[in-house]
One Martini backbone bead per residue (centre of mass of N, CA, C, O) as a GRO file, in nm:
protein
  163
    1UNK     BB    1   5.392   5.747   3.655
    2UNK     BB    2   5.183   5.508   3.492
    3UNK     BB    3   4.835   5.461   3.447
    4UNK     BB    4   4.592   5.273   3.374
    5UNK     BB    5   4.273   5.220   3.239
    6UNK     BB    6   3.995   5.027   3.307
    7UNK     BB    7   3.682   5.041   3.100
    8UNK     BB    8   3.374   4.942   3.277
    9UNK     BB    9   3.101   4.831   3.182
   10UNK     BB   10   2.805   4.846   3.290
   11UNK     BB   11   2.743   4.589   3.356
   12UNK     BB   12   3.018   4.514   3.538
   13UNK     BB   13   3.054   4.718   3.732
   14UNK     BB   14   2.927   4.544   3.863
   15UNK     BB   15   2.921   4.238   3.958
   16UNK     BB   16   2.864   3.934   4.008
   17UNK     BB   17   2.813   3.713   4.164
   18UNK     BB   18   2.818   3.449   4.316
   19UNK     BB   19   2.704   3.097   4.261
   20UNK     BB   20   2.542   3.108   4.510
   21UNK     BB   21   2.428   3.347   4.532
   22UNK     BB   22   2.246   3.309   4.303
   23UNK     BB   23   2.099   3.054   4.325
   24UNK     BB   24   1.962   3.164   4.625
   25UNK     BB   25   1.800   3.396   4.461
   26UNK     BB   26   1.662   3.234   4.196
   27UNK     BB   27   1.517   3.036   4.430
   28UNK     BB   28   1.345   3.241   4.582
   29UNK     BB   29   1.203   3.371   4.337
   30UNK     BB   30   1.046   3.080   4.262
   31UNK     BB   31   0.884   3.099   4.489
   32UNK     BB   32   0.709   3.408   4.467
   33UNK     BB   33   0.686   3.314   4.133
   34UNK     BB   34   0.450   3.305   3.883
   35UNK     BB   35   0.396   3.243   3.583
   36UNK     BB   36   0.152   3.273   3.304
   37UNK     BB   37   0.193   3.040   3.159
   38UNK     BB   38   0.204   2.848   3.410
   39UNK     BB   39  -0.080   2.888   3.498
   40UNK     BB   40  -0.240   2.826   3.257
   41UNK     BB   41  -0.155   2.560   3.240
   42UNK     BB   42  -0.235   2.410   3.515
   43UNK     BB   43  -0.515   2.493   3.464
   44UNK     BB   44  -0.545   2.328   3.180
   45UNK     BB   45  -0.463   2.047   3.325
   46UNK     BB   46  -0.687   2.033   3.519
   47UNK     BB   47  -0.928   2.091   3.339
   48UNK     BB   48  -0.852   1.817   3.166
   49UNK     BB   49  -0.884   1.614   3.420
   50UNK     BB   50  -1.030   1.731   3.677
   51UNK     BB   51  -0.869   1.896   3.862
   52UNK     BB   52  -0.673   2.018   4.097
   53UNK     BB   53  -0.394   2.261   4.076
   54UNK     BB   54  -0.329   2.367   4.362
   55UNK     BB   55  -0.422   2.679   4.358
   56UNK     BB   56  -0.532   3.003   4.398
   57UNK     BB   57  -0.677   3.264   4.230
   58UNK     BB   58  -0.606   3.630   4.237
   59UNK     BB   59  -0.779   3.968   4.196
   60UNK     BB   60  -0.667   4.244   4.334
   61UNK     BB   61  -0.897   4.417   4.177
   62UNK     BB   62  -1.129   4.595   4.133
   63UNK     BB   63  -1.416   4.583   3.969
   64UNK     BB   64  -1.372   4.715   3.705
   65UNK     BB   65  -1.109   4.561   3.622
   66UNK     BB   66  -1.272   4.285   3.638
   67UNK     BB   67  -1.500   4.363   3.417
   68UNK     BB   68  -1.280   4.371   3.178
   69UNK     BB   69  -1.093   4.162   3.314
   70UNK     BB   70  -1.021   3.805   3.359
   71UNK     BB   71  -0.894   3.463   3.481
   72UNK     BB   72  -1.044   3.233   3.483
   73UNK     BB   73  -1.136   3.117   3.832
   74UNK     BB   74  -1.120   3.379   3.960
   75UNK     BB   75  -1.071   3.566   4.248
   76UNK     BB   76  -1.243   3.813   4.397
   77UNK     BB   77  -0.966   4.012   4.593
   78UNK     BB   78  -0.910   4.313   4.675
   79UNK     BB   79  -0.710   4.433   4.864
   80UNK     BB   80  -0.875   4.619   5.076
   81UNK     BB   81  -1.002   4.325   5.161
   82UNK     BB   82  -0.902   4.098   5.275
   83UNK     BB   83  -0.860   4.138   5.572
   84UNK     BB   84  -1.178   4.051   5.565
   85UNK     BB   85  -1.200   3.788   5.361
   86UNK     BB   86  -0.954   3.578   5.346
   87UNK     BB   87  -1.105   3.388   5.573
   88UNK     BB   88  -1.374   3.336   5.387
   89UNK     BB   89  -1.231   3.228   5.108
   90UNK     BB   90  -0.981   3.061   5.233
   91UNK     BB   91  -0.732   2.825   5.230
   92UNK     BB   92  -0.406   2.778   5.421
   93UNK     BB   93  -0.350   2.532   5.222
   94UNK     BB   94  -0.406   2.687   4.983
   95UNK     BB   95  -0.242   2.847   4.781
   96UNK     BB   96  -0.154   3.183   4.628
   97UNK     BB   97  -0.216   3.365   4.320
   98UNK     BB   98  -0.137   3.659   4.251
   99UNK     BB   99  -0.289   3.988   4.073
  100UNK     BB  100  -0.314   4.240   3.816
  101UNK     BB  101  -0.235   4.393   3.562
  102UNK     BB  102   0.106   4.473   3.577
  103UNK     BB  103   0.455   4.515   3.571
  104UNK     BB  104   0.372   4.843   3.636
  105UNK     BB  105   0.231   4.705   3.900
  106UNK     BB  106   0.191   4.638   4.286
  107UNK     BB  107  -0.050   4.481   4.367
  108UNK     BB  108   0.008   4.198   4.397
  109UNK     BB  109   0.229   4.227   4.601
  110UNK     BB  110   0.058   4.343   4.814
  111UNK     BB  111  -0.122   4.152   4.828
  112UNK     BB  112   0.054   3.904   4.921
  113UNK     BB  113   0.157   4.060   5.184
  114UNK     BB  114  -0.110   4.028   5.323
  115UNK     BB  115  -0.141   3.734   5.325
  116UNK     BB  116   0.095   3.667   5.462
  117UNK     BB  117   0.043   3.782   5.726
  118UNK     BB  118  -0.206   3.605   5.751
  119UNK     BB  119  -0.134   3.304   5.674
  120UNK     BB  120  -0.068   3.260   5.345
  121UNK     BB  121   0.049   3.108   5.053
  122UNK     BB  122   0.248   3.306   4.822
  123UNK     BB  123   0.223   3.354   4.465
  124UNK     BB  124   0.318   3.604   4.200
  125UNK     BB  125   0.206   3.721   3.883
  126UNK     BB  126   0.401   3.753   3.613
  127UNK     BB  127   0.227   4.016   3.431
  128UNK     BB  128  -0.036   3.987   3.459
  129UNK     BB  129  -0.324   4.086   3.288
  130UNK     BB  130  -0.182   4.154   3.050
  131UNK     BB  131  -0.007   3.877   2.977
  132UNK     BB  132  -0.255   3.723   2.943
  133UNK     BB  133  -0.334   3.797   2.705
  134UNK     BB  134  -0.094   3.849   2.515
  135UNK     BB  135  -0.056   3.532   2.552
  136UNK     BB  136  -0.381   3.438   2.453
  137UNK     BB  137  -0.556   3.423   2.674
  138UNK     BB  138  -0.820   3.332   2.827
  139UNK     BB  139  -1.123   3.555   2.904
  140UNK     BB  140  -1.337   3.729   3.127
  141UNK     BB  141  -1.629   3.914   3.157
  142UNK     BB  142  -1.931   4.125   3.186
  143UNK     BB  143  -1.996   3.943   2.870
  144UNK     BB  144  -1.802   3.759   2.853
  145UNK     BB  145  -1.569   3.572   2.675
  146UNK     BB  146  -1.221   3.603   2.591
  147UNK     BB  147  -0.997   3.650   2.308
  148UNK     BB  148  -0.686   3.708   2.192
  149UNK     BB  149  -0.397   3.749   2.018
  150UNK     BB  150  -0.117   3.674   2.032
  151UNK     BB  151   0.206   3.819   2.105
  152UNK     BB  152   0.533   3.768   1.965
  153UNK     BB  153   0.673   3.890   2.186
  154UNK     BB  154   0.554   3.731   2.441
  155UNK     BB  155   0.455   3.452   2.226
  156UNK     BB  156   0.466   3.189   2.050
  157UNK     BB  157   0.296   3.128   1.804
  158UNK     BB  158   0.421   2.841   1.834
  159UNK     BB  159   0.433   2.662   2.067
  160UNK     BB  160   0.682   2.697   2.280
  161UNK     BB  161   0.979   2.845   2.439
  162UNK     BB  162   1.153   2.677   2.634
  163UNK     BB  163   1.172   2.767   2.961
   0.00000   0.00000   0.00000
């Protein structure tokens, strides 16, 4: 008796889901998720209008790190210091989007994770203040306003994404 084996590459060794579990996935993702991009946008759009943006930034970093760069308009509020101050500094009824460094750190995580135990609404900010900068958002630091260029490989030079 002769077998033959056909070998499935990395990518397919696992299956796909299938489309409704997809769905389903990518879906709550987007619940708990809001990118870079889409918060500049929010918040630029607030600010030329004159309006609330419907949600207040958090950066659940140091004092030092928040000295270094954070992003105009955000909450100075460390993960550590949550459990004591989040009921006097948050409203449960407005959103909250945390930050920290950046995609390889956790910070923003736990900070969220804080927060919805204490029962407020909490979407995790994807890039966090490195991708910030990187895709040439204004920053604030502890001498004043600041901005870089855009990084080509983070955000299109010119225009939008498209995603």
């Amino acid at each position: 008796m002769t077998t033959t084996s056909t070998q499935v590459n990395p990518v397919l060794r696992t299956p796909p889901a299938s489309p409704a579990a997809a769905a389903a996935y990518f879906s709550a993702s987007l619940a708990f998720h809001a990118d870079v991009s889409d918060v500049a946008s929010a918040l630029a759009t607030a600010a030329a209008d004159g309006t609330d943006p419907g949600f207040v930034v958090i950066d659940s970093r140091s004092t030092a790190s928040w000295d270094q760069g954070h992003v105009p308009g955000a909450t100075h509020l460390p993960t550590a210091l949550i459990a004591g101050q989040a009921e006097r500094l948050l409203d449960r009824a407005v959103p909250v989007v945390t930050y920290c460094w950046g995609p390889g750190c956790n910070g923003a995580t736990r900070a969220a994770l804080a927060l919805a135990e204490r029962g407020f609404q909490v979407k995790e900010m994807l890039g966090g203040f490195e991708y910030w900068v990187r895709e040439g958002f204004a920053y604030e630091t502890w001498e004043g306003p600041a901005e870089k260029t855009a990084d080509p490989l983070t955000a299109p030079v010119e225009g939008e994404c498209g995603c």
